[in-house]
Each structure stands twice: as C-alpha cells, then as structure tokens.
Coordinates of C-alpha atoms and ligand atoms in Angstrom, one line a residue:
M1 CA 0.0 0.0 0.0
G2 CA 1.3 3.5 -0.9
V3 CA 0.6 5.1 2.5
E4 CA 1.6 3.4 5.7
P5 CA -1.2 2.8 8.3
N6 CA -0.6 4.4 11.6
K7 CA 0.3 2.4 14.8
A8 CA -3.2 2.2 16.1
V9 CA -4.5 0.7 12.8
A10 CA -1.6 -1.7 12.6
A11 CA -2.2 -2.9 16.2
W12 CA -5.9 -3.4 15.6
V13 CA -5.3 -5.3 12.3
D14 CA -2.8 -7.4 14.2
E15 CA -5.5 -8.2 16.8
C16 CA -8.0 -9.2 14.1
A17 CA -5.4 -11.4 12.5
R18 CA -4.7 -13.2 15.8
L19 CA -8.4 -13.8 16.2
C20 CA -9.2 -14.9 12.7
T21 CA -5.8 -16.5 11.8
P22 CA -5.9 -15.8 8.0
R23 CA -3.6 -17.5 5.6
S24 CA -2.4 -14.1 4.4
I25 CA -3.2 -10.4 4.8
V26 CA -3.6 -8.0 1.9
W27 CA -3.7 -4.2 2.5
C28 CA -5.9 -2.6 -0.1
D29 CA -5.0 0.7 -1.8
G30 CA -8.0 1.3 -4.0
S31 CA -5.8 1.4 -7.2
E32 CA -6.9 0.3 -10.6
E33 CA -4.3 -2.5 -10.7
E34 CA -5.7 -3.8 -7.4
R35 CA -9.2 -3.8 -8.9
A36 CA -8.1 -5.9 -11.8
Q37 CA -6.2 -8.3 -9.6
L38 CA -9.1 -8.8 -7.2
T39 CA -11.6 -9.2 -10.0
K40 CA -9.3 -12.0 -11.4
V41 CA -9.3 -13.7 -8.0
A42 CA -13.1 -13.4 -7.7
L43 CA -13.6 -14.8 -11.2
E44 CA -11.4 -17.8 -10.4
S45 CA -13.2 -18.5 -7.1
G46 CA -16.7 -18.0 -8.7
E47 CA -17.5 -15.1 -6.4
L48 CA -18.0 -13.1 -9.6
I49 CA -19.2 -14.2 -13.0
E50 CA -18.1 -12.3 -16.1
L51 CA -20.9 -10.6 -18.0
N52 CA -20.7 -9.8 -21.7
Q53 CA -17.7 -7.5 -21.8
D54 CA -18.6 -6.0 -25.2
K55 CA -22.0 -5.0 -24.1
L56 CA -21.3 -4.4 -20.4
P57 CA -17.6 -3.6 -20.0
G58 CA -16.3 -3.9 -16.5
C59 CA -19.6 -5.5 -15.3
Y60 CA -19.8 -8.6 -13.2
L61 CA -22.5 -10.8 -11.6
H62 CA -22.5 -12.1 -8.1
R63 CA -24.8 -14.8 -6.9
S64 CA -25.1 -14.9 -3.1
A65 CA -25.9 -17.9 -1.0
P66 CA -29.7 -18.4 -1.2
N67 CA -30.0 -17.9 2.6
D68 CA -28.1 -14.6 2.5
V69 CA -30.0 -12.1 0.3
A70 CA -31.2 -9.3 2.6
R71 CA -30.5 -7.4 5.8
T72 CA -31.3 -9.6 8.8
E73 CA -32.8 -7.2 11.3
K74 CA -33.4 -9.8 14.0
L75 CA -29.7 -10.6 14.0
T76 CA -28.6 -7.0 14.2
F77 CA -27.7 -5.6 17.7
I78 CA -26.7 -2.4 19.3
C79 CA -24.2 -3.4 22.0
C80 CA -23.9 -0.3 24.2
P81 CA -23.4 -0.7 28.0
E82 CA -27.0 0.0 29.0
K83 CA -29.9 -1.7 27.4
E84 CA -32.1 1.4 27.8
D85 CA -29.7 3.4 25.6
A86 CA -30.4 1.0 22.7
G87 CA -34.1 1.5 23.3
P88 CA -37.1 -0.7 22.7
T89 CA -36.9 -0.7 18.9
N90 CA -33.4 -2.1 18.7
N91 CA -32.0 -5.6 19.6
W92 CA -29.5 -5.2 22.4
M93 CA -26.6 -7.4 23.6
A94 CA -24.2 -6.6 26.4
P95 CA -20.9 -5.6 24.9
D96 CA -18.9 -8.3 26.8
E97 CA -21.4 -11.0 25.8
A98 CA -21.3 -9.9 22.2
Y99 CA -17.5 -9.8 22.0
E100 CA -17.4 -13.3 23.6
R101 CA -20.1 -14.9 21.5
L102 CA -18.9 -13.4 18.2
G103 CA -15.3 -13.9 19.1
G104 CA -16.0 -17.6 19.3
I105 CA -17.3 -17.5 15.7
F106 CA -14.5 -15.3 14.4
K107 CA -11.9 -17.5 16.0
G108 CA -9.9 -19.2 13.2
S109 CA -12.7 -18.2 10.7
M110 CA -10.1 -17.1 8.1
R111 CA -7.8 -20.1 8.4
D112 CA -7.8 -20.9 4.7
R113 CA -8.6 -17.4 3.5
T114 CA -7.0 -14.1 2.8
M115 CA -7.8 -11.2 5.1
Y116 CA -8.3 -8.0 3.2
V117 CA -7.8 -4.7 5.0
V118 CA -9.8 -1.9 3.5
P119 CA -9.3 1.7 4.5
F120 CA -12.2 3.9 3.5
L121 CA -13.4 7.5 3.9
M122 CA -17.0 8.6 4.4
G123 CA -17.4 12.2 3.1
S124 CA -15.1 14.6 1.4
P125 CA -11.3 14.5 1.9
S126 CA -11.5 18.2 2.6
S127 CA -14.0 18.1 5.4
Q128 CA -13.1 17.8 9.0
F129 CA -16.4 16.0 9.6
S130 CA -15.7 13.1 7.3
K131 CA -15.1 9.7 9.0
V132 CA -12.5 7.1 8.4
G133 CA -13.2 3.4 8.7
F134 CA -11.1 0.3 8.3
Q135 CA -12.9 -2.9 7.3
V136 CA -11.2 -6.3 7.6
T137 CA -12.9 -8.9 5.5
D138 CA -12.6 -12.3 3.9
S139 CA -14.9 -11.3 1.0
V140 CA -13.4 -10.0 -2.3
Y141 CA -17.0 -9.1 -3.3
A142 CA -17.2 -6.8 -0.2
V143 CA -13.8 -5.2 -1.1
L144 CA -14.9 -4.6 -4.7
N145 CA -18.2 -3.1 -3.6
L146 CA -16.5 -0.9 -1.0
R147 CA -14.3 0.4 -3.7
I148 CA -17.4 1.7 -5.5
M149 CA -19.4 2.7 -2.4
T150 CA -16.7 4.7 -0.6
R151 CA -13.6 6.7 -1.2
M152 CA -11.3 3.8 -0.6
G153 CA -7.5 3.4 -0.1
A154 CA -4.8 5.9 0.4
V155 CA -7.2 8.9 0.6
A156 CA -8.6 7.4 3.9
V157 CA -5.2 6.6 5.4
E158 CA -4.0 10.1 4.6
H159 CA -7.1 11.6 6.1
L160 CA -6.6 9.7 9.3
G161 CA -3.0 10.6 9.8
D162 CA -1.8 9.8 13.3
S163 CA -5.3 9.7 14.8
E164 CA -6.9 6.8 16.6
D165 CA -10.3 8.0 15.7
F166 CA -11.4 5.4 13.1
T167 CA -14.2 2.8 12.9
R168 CA -12.9 -0.7 13.4
G169 CA -15.0 -3.0 11.2
L170 CA -14.4 -6.7 11.4
H171 CA -16.2 -8.8 8.9
C172 CA -16.1 -12.5 8.0
R173 CA -18.6 -14.6 6.1
A174 CA -17.5 -17.6 8.2
D175 CA -19.9 -20.5 7.2
L176 CA -22.8 -18.2 6.2
N177 CA -24.9 -20.1 8.8
E178 CA -27.9 -18.0 9.9
E179 CA -27.6 -19.6 13.4
R180 CA -24.1 -18.0 13.6
R181 CA -24.9 -14.7 11.9
F182 CA -24.7 -11.5 13.9
I183 CA -24.2 -7.8 13.0
C184 CA -23.1 -6.0 16.2
H185 CA -22.4 -2.4 16.8
F186 CA -20.4 -1.0 19.7
P187 CA -20.7 2.8 19.6
Q188 CA -18.6 3.3 22.7
D189 CA -15.7 1.5 20.9
N190 CA -16.3 2.8 17.4
T191 CA -16.5 -0.9 16.4
I192 CA -18.6 -3.1 14.2
W193 CA -18.4 -6.9 14.2
S194 CA -20.4 -8.6 11.4
V195 CA -20.2 -12.4 10.9
G196 CA -22.0 -15.0 8.9
S197 CA -23.3 -12.9 6.0
G198 CA -21.9 -11.6 2.7
Y199 CA -25.1 -9.5 1.9
G200 CA -24.4 -5.8 1.2
G201 CA -26.3 -4.2 4.1
N202 CA -24.7 -6.7 6.5
A203 CA -21.2 -6.9 4.9
L204 CA -20.4 -3.4 3.6
L205 CA -19.8 -2.0 7.0
S206 CA -19.5 1.6 5.7
K207 CA -23.1 1.8 4.8
K208 CA -25.9 1.0 7.3
C209 CA -23.5 0.0 10.1
L210 CA -21.2 3.0 10.1
A211 CA -22.9 5.8 8.1
L212 CA -26.3 5.2 9.9
R213 CA -26.1 3.2 13.1
L214 CA -22.8 4.4 14.6
A215 CA -23.0 7.9 12.9
S216 CA -26.5 8.5 14.3
A217 CA -25.1 8.0 17.8
Y218 CA -22.1 10.2 17.1
G219 CA -24.4 12.8 15.5
R220 CA -26.3 13.0 18.7
Q221 CA -23.2 13.6 20.8
E222 CA -21.8 16.1 18.3
G223 CA -24.9 18.0 17.3
W224 CA -25.7 16.7 13.8
L225 CA -27.9 14.1 12.1
A226 CA -27.2 10.9 10.2
E227 CA -30.3 10.0 8.2
H228 CA -31.7 7.4 5.8
M229 CA -32.3 10.1 3.1
L230 CA -31.6 10.9 -0.5
I231 CA -30.4 14.4 -1.4
V232 CA -31.5 16.0 -4.6
G233 CA -31.2 19.4 -6.2
L234 CA -34.0 20.7 -8.4
E235 CA -33.0 23.4 -10.8
S236 CA -35.7 25.6 -12.3
P237 CA -35.5 26.9 -15.9
Q238 CA -34.4 30.2 -14.3
G239 CA -31.3 28.5 -12.9
E240 CA -32.3 28.5 -9.2
T241 CA -31.6 25.2 -7.4
T242 CA -33.6 24.0 -4.4
Y243 CA -32.2 21.1 -2.4
I244 CA -34.4 18.5 -0.8
A245 CA -33.6 15.5 1.4
A246 CA -36.1 12.7 1.6
A247 CA -36.4 9.7 3.9
F248 CA -38.2 6.6 2.6
P249 CA -37.9 3.0 4.0
S250 CA -35.7 0.6 2.0
A251 CA -36.9 -0.3 -1.5
C252 CA -39.6 2.5 -1.6
G253 CA -38.1 4.5 -4.5
K254 CA -35.3 6.6 -3.0
T255 CA -33.0 5.8 -5.9
N256 CA -35.7 6.6 -8.4
M257 CA -36.4 10.0 -6.8
A258 CA -32.8 10.8 -6.4
M259 CA -32.3 10.7 -10.1
L260 CA -35.8 11.6 -11.2
V261 CA -36.2 12.6 -14.8
P262 CA -39.0 15.2 -14.8
S263 CA -41.9 14.4 -17.1
G264 CA -42.3 16.3 -20.5
R265 CA -44.2 19.2 -18.9
Y266 CA -41.1 20.2 -17.0
E267 CA -38.9 21.0 -19.9
G268 CA -36.0 23.2 -18.8
W269 CA -36.0 21.7 -15.2
K270 CA -32.9 19.8 -14.2
V271 CA -32.5 17.3 -11.4
W272 CA -29.1 16.9 -9.7
T273 CA -28.3 13.8 -7.7
V274 CA -26.3 14.3 -4.6
G275 CA -27.1 11.0 -2.9
D276 CA -29.7 8.2 -2.9
D277 CA -29.5 6.6 0.6
I278 CA -27.7 8.4 3.3
A279 CA -27.4 12.1 4.4
W280 CA -25.2 13.6 7.1
I281 CA -26.9 16.8 8.0
R282 CA -25.4 19.7 10.1
P283 CA -26.6 23.2 11.1
G284 CA -24.6 25.9 9.2
K285 CA -23.6 29.2 10.6
D286 CA -26.4 30.9 8.6
G287 CA -29.1 28.9 10.6
R288 CA -29.9 26.5 7.7
L289 CA -29.3 22.8 7.5
Y290 CA -26.6 21.5 5.2
A291 CA -26.5 17.9 3.9
V292 CA -23.7 15.7 2.5
N293 CA -23.8 12.3 1.1
P294 CA -20.9 10.4 2.7
E295 CA -21.1 7.5 0.2
A296 CA -19.5 7.4 -3.3
G297 CA -21.9 5.0 -5.1
F298 CA -25.3 3.4 -5.2
F299 CA -26.3 0.0 -4.0
G300 CA -29.7 0.1 -5.7
V301 CA -32.6 -2.3 -5.8
A302 CA -32.8 -3.7 -9.4
P303 CA -36.3 -5.1 -9.8
G304 CA -38.7 -2.4 -11.0
T305 CA -35.8 -0.3 -12.4
S306 CA -36.6 0.4 -16.0
A307 CA -36.4 3.1 -18.7
R308 CA -39.7 4.4 -17.5
S309 CA -39.1 4.3 -13.7
N310 CA -35.5 5.4 -13.7
P311 CA -33.9 6.1 -17.1
S312 CA -30.8 7.6 -15.4
A313 CA -30.1 4.4 -13.5
M314 CA -30.5 2.4 -16.7
A315 CA -28.0 4.7 -18.5
M316 CA -25.4 4.3 -15.7
L317 CA -25.5 0.5 -15.7
H318 CA -23.7 -0.1 -19.0
R319 CA -20.3 -0.3 -17.5
D320 CA -18.3 -0.9 -14.3
A321 CA -21.2 -2.2 -12.3
I322 CA -21.6 -5.2 -10.0
F323 CA -24.9 -6.9 -10.2
T324 CA -26.0 -9.1 -7.3
N325 CA -28.7 -11.8 -7.7
V326 CA -30.1 -10.6 -11.0
A327 CA -30.9 -12.9 -13.9
E328 CA -28.4 -13.5 -16.7
K329 CA -29.6 -13.5 -20.3
K330 CA -28.2 -15.8 -23.0
D331 CA -26.1 -13.0 -24.4
G332 CA -24.4 -12.4 -21.0
T333 CA -26.4 -9.3 -20.2
V334 CA -28.7 -8.9 -17.2
W335 CA -32.4 -8.9 -16.6
W336 CA -34.8 -8.4 -13.7
E337 CA -38.6 -8.2 -13.3
G338 CA -39.9 -4.9 -14.4
M339 CA -36.9 -3.9 -16.6
E340 CA -38.4 -4.8 -20.0
P341 CA -40.5 -7.7 -21.3
P342 CA -39.0 -11.0 -20.0
P343 CA -36.6 -12.9 -22.2
E344 CA -37.7 -16.2 -23.6
E345 CA -35.1 -17.9 -21.5
C346 CA -32.4 -16.9 -19.1
T347 CA -30.5 -18.1 -16.0
D348 CA -32.2 -17.1 -12.7
W349 CA -30.4 -15.7 -9.6
K350 CA -29.7 -19.2 -8.3
G351 CA -28.1 -20.2 -11.6
R352 CA -31.0 -22.3 -12.8
P353 CA -32.7 -22.2 -16.3
W354 CA -35.7 -19.8 -16.3
T355 CA -38.5 -19.1 -18.7
P356 CA -41.6 -16.8 -18.2
A357 CA -43.5 -20.0 -17.3
S358 CA -41.3 -20.6 -14.2
S359 CA -43.1 -20.2 -10.9
E360 CA -40.4 -18.1 -9.2
T361 CA -38.9 -14.8 -10.2
A362 CA -35.8 -14.7 -12.3
A363 CA -34.1 -12.0 -10.2
H364 CA -34.3 -12.0 -6.5
P365 CA -36.8 -9.3 -5.3
N366 CA -33.9 -7.7 -3.4
S367 CA -31.4 -8.1 -6.2
R368 CA -29.0 -5.1 -6.5
F369 CA -26.6 -3.1 -8.6
T370 CA -23.5 -1.3 -7.3
V371 CA -22.2 1.6 -9.3
S372 CA -20.3 4.8 -8.8
I373 CA -22.3 8.0 -8.3
K374 CA -20.1 9.6 -11.0
Q375 CA -21.7 7.4 -13.6
C376 CA -25.1 8.8 -12.9
P377 CA -26.2 11.2 -15.8
S378 CA -27.6 13.6 -13.2
Y379 CA -24.5 13.5 -10.9
S380 CA -24.2 16.7 -9.0
E381 CA -20.8 18.4 -8.6
E382 CA -22.1 19.4 -5.2
W383 CA -21.4 15.8 -4.1
E384 CA -17.8 17.0 -3.7
N385 CA -18.7 20.1 -1.7
P386 CA -17.3 19.5 1.8
R387 CA -19.9 21.9 3.3
G388 CA -22.9 20.1 1.7
V389 CA -26.0 21.6 0.2
P390 CA -28.5 23.8 2.0
L391 CA -31.8 22.1 2.5
S392 CA -35.1 23.9 1.8
A393 CA -37.3 20.9 2.5
I394 CA -37.3 17.5 4.1
L395 CA -39.7 14.8 2.9
F396 CA -40.9 11.8 4.7
G397 CA -42.3 9.1 2.4
A398 CA -43.6 5.7 2.9
R399 CA -45.5 2.9 1.1
R400 CA -49.1 3.3 2.1
G401 CA -52.1 2.0 0.1
G402 CA -54.4 4.3 2.1
V403 CA -54.7 7.0 4.7
I404 CA -51.7 9.2 3.9
P405 CA -52.4 11.8 1.2
L406 CA -50.2 12.4 -1.8
V407 CA -48.5 15.3 0.0
Y408 CA -49.0 17.5 3.0
E409 CA -46.9 20.0 4.9
S410 CA -46.3 20.3 8.6
Y411 CA -47.4 23.3 10.6
T412 CA -44.1 23.7 12.3
W413 CA -40.8 21.9 12.8
R414 CA -42.2 20.1 15.9
H415 CA -45.2 18.9 14.0
G416 CA -42.8 17.8 11.3
V417 CA -40.8 15.7 13.8
Y418 CA -44.0 14.1 14.9
M419 CA -44.9 13.4 11.3
G420 CA -41.5 11.6 10.8
A421 CA -41.8 9.8 14.1
T422 CA -45.2 8.3 13.2
M423 CA -44.3 7.1 9.8
A424 CA -45.5 3.6 8.9
S425 CA -44.8 1.6 5.8
E426 CA -45.5 -1.7 4.1
T427 CA -42.4 -3.9 4.5
T428 CA -40.3 -4.8 1.4
A429 CA -37.8 -7.5 0.4
A430 CA -34.8 -5.3 1.5
A431 CA -35.0 -7.1 4.9
T432 CA -35.8 -10.7 5.6
G433 CA -39.3 -11.4 7.0
R434 CA -42.8 -10.9 5.6
V435 CA -43.3 -8.4 2.7
G436 CA -46.3 -6.0 2.6
V437 CA -47.0 -5.9 6.3
L438 CA -47.6 -2.4 7.7
R439 CA -45.1 -1.5 10.4
R440 CA -44.1 1.7 12.2
D441 CA -40.8 2.9 10.7
P442 CA -40.0 6.3 12.3
F443 CA -38.0 8.5 10.0
A444 CA -37.4 5.3 7.9
M445 CA -34.7 4.7 10.6
L446 CA -36.3 1.8 12.5
P447 CA -33.5 -0.6 11.4
F448 CA -30.8 2.0 11.4
C449 CA -31.0 4.2 14.5
G450 CA -28.0 3.4 16.7
Y451 CA -29.6 4.5 20.0
N452 CA -32.8 5.0 21.8
M453 CA -35.4 6.3 19.3
A454 CA -37.0 8.5 21.9
D455 CA -33.6 10.3 22.4
Y456 CA -33.4 10.5 18.6
W457 CA -36.7 12.4 18.4
R458 CA -35.5 14.6 21.3
H459 CA -32.3 15.3 19.3
W460 CA -34.4 16.3 16.2
L461 CA -36.4 18.6 18.3
D462 CA -33.3 20.2 19.7
V463 CA -31.5 20.6 16.4
G464 CA -34.6 22.3 14.9
S465 CA -35.0 24.7 17.8
G466 CA -31.5 26.0 17.1
L467 CA -32.2 26.8 13.4
K468 CA -33.1 30.3 12.2
H469 CA -34.2 28.9 8.8
P470 CA -35.4 25.3 9.2
P471 CA -36.4 23.4 6.1
R472 CA -40.1 22.9 5.7
I473 CA -41.2 19.3 6.4
Y474 CA -43.6 17.2 4.2
R475 CA -45.1 13.8 4.1
V476 CA -45.5 12.2 0.7
N477 CA -47.1 9.0 -0.5
W478 CA -46.7 7.9 -4.1
F479 CA -48.4 4.5 -3.3
R480 CA -52.0 5.3 -2.4
T481 CA -54.3 2.9 -4.3
E482 CA -57.9 2.6 -5.6
K483 CA -60.0 0.0 -3.9
D484 CA -59.0 -2.5 -6.6
G485 CA -55.3 -2.0 -5.8
R486 CA -54.3 0.1 -8.8
F487 CA -52.1 3.1 -7.9
L488 CA -54.0 6.4 -7.9
W489 CA -50.9 8.5 -8.8
P490 CA -48.6 7.7 -11.7
G491 CA -45.4 8.4 -9.7
F492 CA -41.8 8.5 -11.1
G493 CA -41.2 11.5 -13.4
E494 CA -44.7 12.8 -12.6
N495 CA -43.7 13.2 -8.9
M496 CA -42.1 16.4 -10.2
R497 CA -45.6 17.9 -10.1
V498 CA -45.6 17.4 -6.3
L499 CA -42.0 18.6 -6.0
E500 CA -42.9 21.7 -7.9
W501 CA -45.5 22.5 -5.3
V502 CA -43.0 21.8 -2.5
I503 CA -40.5 24.1 -4.1
S504 CA -43.0 26.9 -4.6
R505 CA -43.9 26.6 -0.9
C506 CA -40.2 26.9 0.0
H507 CA -40.0 30.1 -2.1
G508 CA -43.1 31.6 -0.5
K509 CA -45.4 31.0 -3.5
G510 CA -47.4 27.8 -3.5
L511 CA -50.9 27.8 -2.2
A512 CA -52.2 25.5 0.5
V513 CA -55.3 24.8 2.6
E514 CA -55.2 24.0 6.3
T515 CA -56.6 20.7 7.2
P516 CA -56.6 18.7 10.5
I517 CA -53.4 16.9 9.4
G518 CA -51.4 19.8 8.0
Y519 CA -51.3 22.0 4.9
V520 CA -52.4 20.3 1.7
P521 CA -52.1 21.9 -1.8
A522 CA -54.9 24.2 -2.6
P523 CA -57.2 23.0 -5.4
G524 CA -55.3 23.4 -8.7
A525 CA -52.0 24.0 -7.0
I526 CA -50.7 20.7 -8.3
S527 CA -51.2 20.6 -12.0
V528 CA -52.8 17.4 -13.4
E529 CA -52.8 18.7 -17.0
G530 CA -51.9 15.8 -19.4
L531 CA -52.3 13.1 -16.8
D532 CA -54.5 10.1 -17.3
L533 CA -55.9 10.0 -13.8
S534 CA -59.1 8.1 -13.1
P535 CA -62.1 10.4 -12.4
G536 CA -62.0 11.8 -8.9
A537 CA -58.4 10.5 -8.3
M538 CA -57.2 13.8 -6.9
D539 CA -60.0 13.9 -4.3
R540 CA -59.2 10.4 -3.3
L541 CA -55.4 11.2 -3.1
F542 CA -56.2 13.9 -0.6
E543 CA -59.2 12.4 1.1
I544 CA -58.9 12.5 4.9
D545 CA -59.8 9.0 5.9
H546 CA -61.1 9.7 9.4
P547 CA -61.5 6.1 10.6
G548 CA -58.0 5.3 9.1
W549 CA -56.5 8.2 11.0
I550 CA -58.2 7.3 14.2
S551 CA -56.8 3.7 14.1
A552 CA -53.4 5.2 13.1
L553 CA -53.5 7.3 16.2
E554 CA -54.1 4.2 18.3
S555 CA -51.2 2.4 16.8
Q556 CA -49.0 5.5 17.3
T557 CA -49.9 5.3 21.0
V558 CA -48.7 1.7 21.1
L559 CA -45.4 2.9 19.7
F560 CA -45.1 5.9 22.0
D561 CA -46.0 3.9 25.1
K562 CA -42.9 1.6 24.5
F563 CA -40.7 4.6 25.4
G564 CA -42.1 5.4 28.8
D565 CA -40.7 8.6 30.3
R566 CA -38.1 8.9 27.7
L567 CA -40.7 10.0 25.1
P568 CA -40.4 13.7 24.5
Q569 CA -43.6 15.3 25.8
E570 CA -43.8 17.2 22.5
M571 CA -44.6 14.0 20.7
R572 CA -47.5 13.3 23.0
Q573 CA -48.7 16.8 22.7
E574 CA -48.7 16.7 18.9
H575 CA -50.5 13.4 19.0
D576 CA -53.2 14.8 21.2
A577 CA -53.5 18.0 19.1
L578 CA -54.0 15.9 16.0
E579 CA -56.6 13.7 17.6
K580 CA -58.5 16.8 18.7
R581 CA -58.4 18.4 15.3
L582 CA -59.5 15.2 13.6
T583 CA -62.3 14.6 16.1
L584 CA -63.6 18.1 15.6
S585 CA -63.5 18.0 11.9
Y586 CA -65.0 14.5 11.8
A587 CA -68.0 15.7 13.7
G588 CA -68.3 18.4 11.1
T589 CA -67.9 16.0 8.2
R590 CA -70.7 13.8 9.4
V591 CA -73.1 16.7 9.5
E592 CA -72.0 18.5 6.4
R593 CA -70.7 15.3 4.6
R594 CA -67.5 16.6 2.9
R595 CA -66.6 19.9 4.4
A596 CA -64.8 22.6 2.5
P597 CA -61.3 23.2 3.8
R598 CA -61.2 25.5 6.8
T599 CA -58.9 28.3 5.7
T600 CA -57.1 29.1 2.5
V601 CA -53.6 30.2 3.4
S602 CA -51.2 31.8 1.1
A603 CA -47.5 30.9 1.6
E604 CA -46.9 34.4 3.1
R605 CA -47.6 32.9 6.5
H606 CA -44.2 31.2 6.1
P607 CA -41.4 33.6 5.1
P608 CA -39.6 32.4 2.0
R609 CA -36.1 31.0 2.4
Ligands
OXD701 C1 -30.4 -0.2 1.4 C2 -31.5 -0.6 2.4 O1 -29.7 -1.2 1.0 O2 -32.1 0.4 2.9 O3 -30.2 1.0 1.2 O4 -31.7 -1.8 2.7
MN702 MN1 -31.3 2.3 2.4

C-alpha cells in the first residue's frame, strides 16, 4: 500500500489477525491494478461471474448464498453498555457477551482465507467532519463493492494521519450459517463486528453500520444528524436550485427519486443527484441545515428499475457495475422483473434455467446493482462540496395503500418531527421477513437508529430549535391505491408535479389549505394537466380517511408507550392535538358530509427561504 497505516491501525489489524488467523493479509490501496487483480481472484473462485464485456464492459454478476439475500434485522444488535440506551426498537446485547459470542465464531474463521484490510473515507477528503473506517474482511466481493461505495484506499489513510479515531469494522462470512450470523455495533468502541453474512447491508460496514447506526449515535453527541435520506437538487429553468432531502424506507423508491427525470411538462428543469440513501446533516452558521452524502456509489434495488421508472439508472449501468442476484440473459447481459419484457429464457439468480412460465422470479426481489455516483447522468458536482448543500425541504415518504395523502406540509418543525416519528410503511424485500406488512418505521430509521429512538426524536427537536431557517417538512405518499389495488398516482417522473408545489412553498409562493393533518395543496396548486388519472383521483389522493387516521392514532400510542418517560412530551402533545383536530373535523364531516377546507392560506404565513 502506498501510504503506511498508523500504529493504532496496525495494532488493531494485528488483533484481528490473531483472532481470525488468516492464511495471508492484503492491505488494499484502491488502485486500478488492485481492482483488476481482485476481479481476477473473484472470477477464479466463482465469487464473480463475467458478463458480456462488449455490451457491459467492467460489469460482473455475483450470486449470493440463497439464505443470504437481505438485511437480517433480527440478528442486528446495538451493544452499548446500558440496554435502555439502545431502546425498545433495537435488539441489544451486552458488549462483553457480544465480544465473547462473536469472538467464538470469528476464532480461526479465516484459516484458509485471505484477510483484506480496506481503508475507506466517508465524506469529502477536505471536510473535518468526514469519518475514516477500516474494514477487515474475507470477502473479495465486499472489497470490490466498498471500492465503489466509498472513497477507498490511500485517501482514507492520509485523512486519518496519526489519529486513533477510526471505525474498526471486522467482517467474516464464516460459514454463512444463519444460526451463527450477527451484526453487532459497539458505539462506545467505534467498532462493528459482522459475521456469517456476505449481503451488502450486513457486509459493507461503511453503509448501514457506520454511516447510519454508529454515525447517528455520534451525531447526537456532536450536534448533527445521520439520516436514511436521499439528497437531490431541483434546478428551475431560471437557474435556481432548491435542495431537498427525503427519507423513505428501504426499497420504496429513494434511488428513483434521487435521479428523477421530470416528465415532459417540466422541460427546462434539471434534477441533480447528490445522494440516494444516506445524508449527514449539520446546522450551518447561517441557521440553515446542510447535507452531505458520505457515500460514493449506489447499492440500488434492481427489480422495477426500467427506462420508465429510472432512465438515469438504466443509463449508468452499462459499464463498471456489479450486479447481485439478478438474472443473466443468454447474451451475457442482465435482466430483472420490471426492466423490460421477459426474455424467452435466461438463468435465474440461483443459476437455474428460467422461462416466463417458471413459478419463481428470475431475479431475487432484493437483487441489486452497485455503481459509482459519478456514472449517474444527473450526478451533482455538489457531491464534492465539503460543506454540503443547504436544505429547503425534508420529505418523509412511505409505502401506504391508504390514509396518507399524496403530499402535505407540517405546521411547524415540531409537527414535522411528529410526522416523521409516526411514519408507517408496508415492508419490502430489503430485509428478511414478511413483505407487505404495515409497520411503524419512524424517519425510515427503524432498522438504522443506533440509539434509543426517543432520544433520537429529542435530538431532532433540539436541532430544529436552534435553526433560524429550518427546512419545511412534508409527508409524501406515491403509493395510495384505488379499492381494486391500482395506484392512484402515476409516480416516477410525474412526482415532479408534487415537488414543484413543495419548491414553490419553499419560495413563498405555492398555495395550500389548512386541514386537521397539515397543509395540503390548494385545489389546482398541483397541476394534473396531461395526466391520465381516473375520475376523482385527486380527491381520493387527498381524502382524509377519518377512521383510518383514528386507528393510526391508536397504533402510534402503542409505539409511543414503549418509550415510557423517555418519550419527549412534545410527541404526546402533537398526537393529542392531531386527535383533537380530527375529532372536531369528523363531527363536522358527518353533519356536512364533505366539508370545504377551513382556511385558505397563502404561503406568506411562512417567510420564503
Ligand atoms: C439499502 C437498504 O440497501 O435500505 O439501502 O436496505
Ligand atoms: Mn437504504
């Protein structure tokens, strides 16, 4: 390696080697020669399969073990000294017990394997807030993915210098046995131990483990936020760019929105992608919030990605990409459900022959692509900006067939925090377990918050109270359906219509009406011109489903009660205030049937920012 690691790193790697007893140790430098060499090793071992190099140069396929295809939340632990500090929404294990249990599995686990040492940097090399991590791993697939997903190699070693302040990430696939699979986080030691899985979210320790679980805990101590959010810049034809961050649970369209291509109506608008999954957000001196994407690539969900849903993603996947668990076509290119009509025959994600008559999907529902952010046609130069981009709005989105309207705005920051805290979404294939079940997923951080979620809400309230110009906060729902299950809203590029309203609100222009749940767009404020909506669709997209809200309030109470005294009182107050507003308006609705909105407010009530 070009740059020598410091003494603390060398000592820690030595400790890992004594525990795992690898056959050899390779220090990675992130160079092109190294990539070529590791690819060769992975092709020889079968960890990677070469795709058609004429059509997809630099692209490879990885087929994981069939029992190792998604994040395993029930095997993911926060191992801080006090159980209460992990909180009721996290699994907790005492640190000593975790080190001992996992230590037993790590012991000798690399006996016949090479141990790779991967230095990586999260964030810009010119920011003092960026974080350095080292991952020790037995997986060449993990190294090649980290190379895309982070700034890897000498840049991280240089950034660290003599400091001991680096994340110590120990990873080994061991025997991939679910009984011996654990993903443990030790915030007090800046340490992650992950064993028994090669799946991205469990094995690329930079991502969920460091950039969300550990970073959220450090953010609380240091006064910033680590969030499961995309970051996007929307440039108007007049050249003004408005930055938005948006939290959605896994596999709910963050990557699509991050590189949205506005529909034809928005000629002259440009969308700039800063990030698709993780945002580190800090208050700036000017009283605004600034967001950076600490990652360097996308680990996107493949199924459903198509020229219609995400043309930019399709354009960036023609070279230098790693595909995981997708189907392979006869010509050595890739296919997944929803991409384009199915091929007559192909090889499925398990390596078996597949035809459209097969009973299983060809690609795994959580199959992925890994690709550098720089290959994205809408890549924003602001990704390099060490200060980040100023946020005008924060969106909370979830997958909800009913209840939640297409879009609404919070009254205040505090109301917005309550809106984020009470998010619920239908589960997806990104984690093991049942799909399509409604579960509370506060801030889309349920699987990623590294400390007690009640303290996390407190932290959000505190950060907001210190801001002179807080971003506006919205809930969005692209997934509301008709009774027969069809989506009411076309989504994808047409979401620009909703974003246009959000932007115009941020600039003091868009019109809204006040409802019991928050501000919704005034009639006509979201254009539907040229859309093929079913009759009355806009009414149904914004209908306030009183019984649905009342049962939502009940299930929020169940969530809030879990936190006992730790729950910020503000959350209870917002809950009660919403209940009161809904009850009052429901009484009115029953008498008058559908009431007209109470007040029409112009955006002047909120100063532009
Ligand atoms: C992801 C996830 O991979 O949220 O981003 O699962
Ligand atoms: Mn994610």
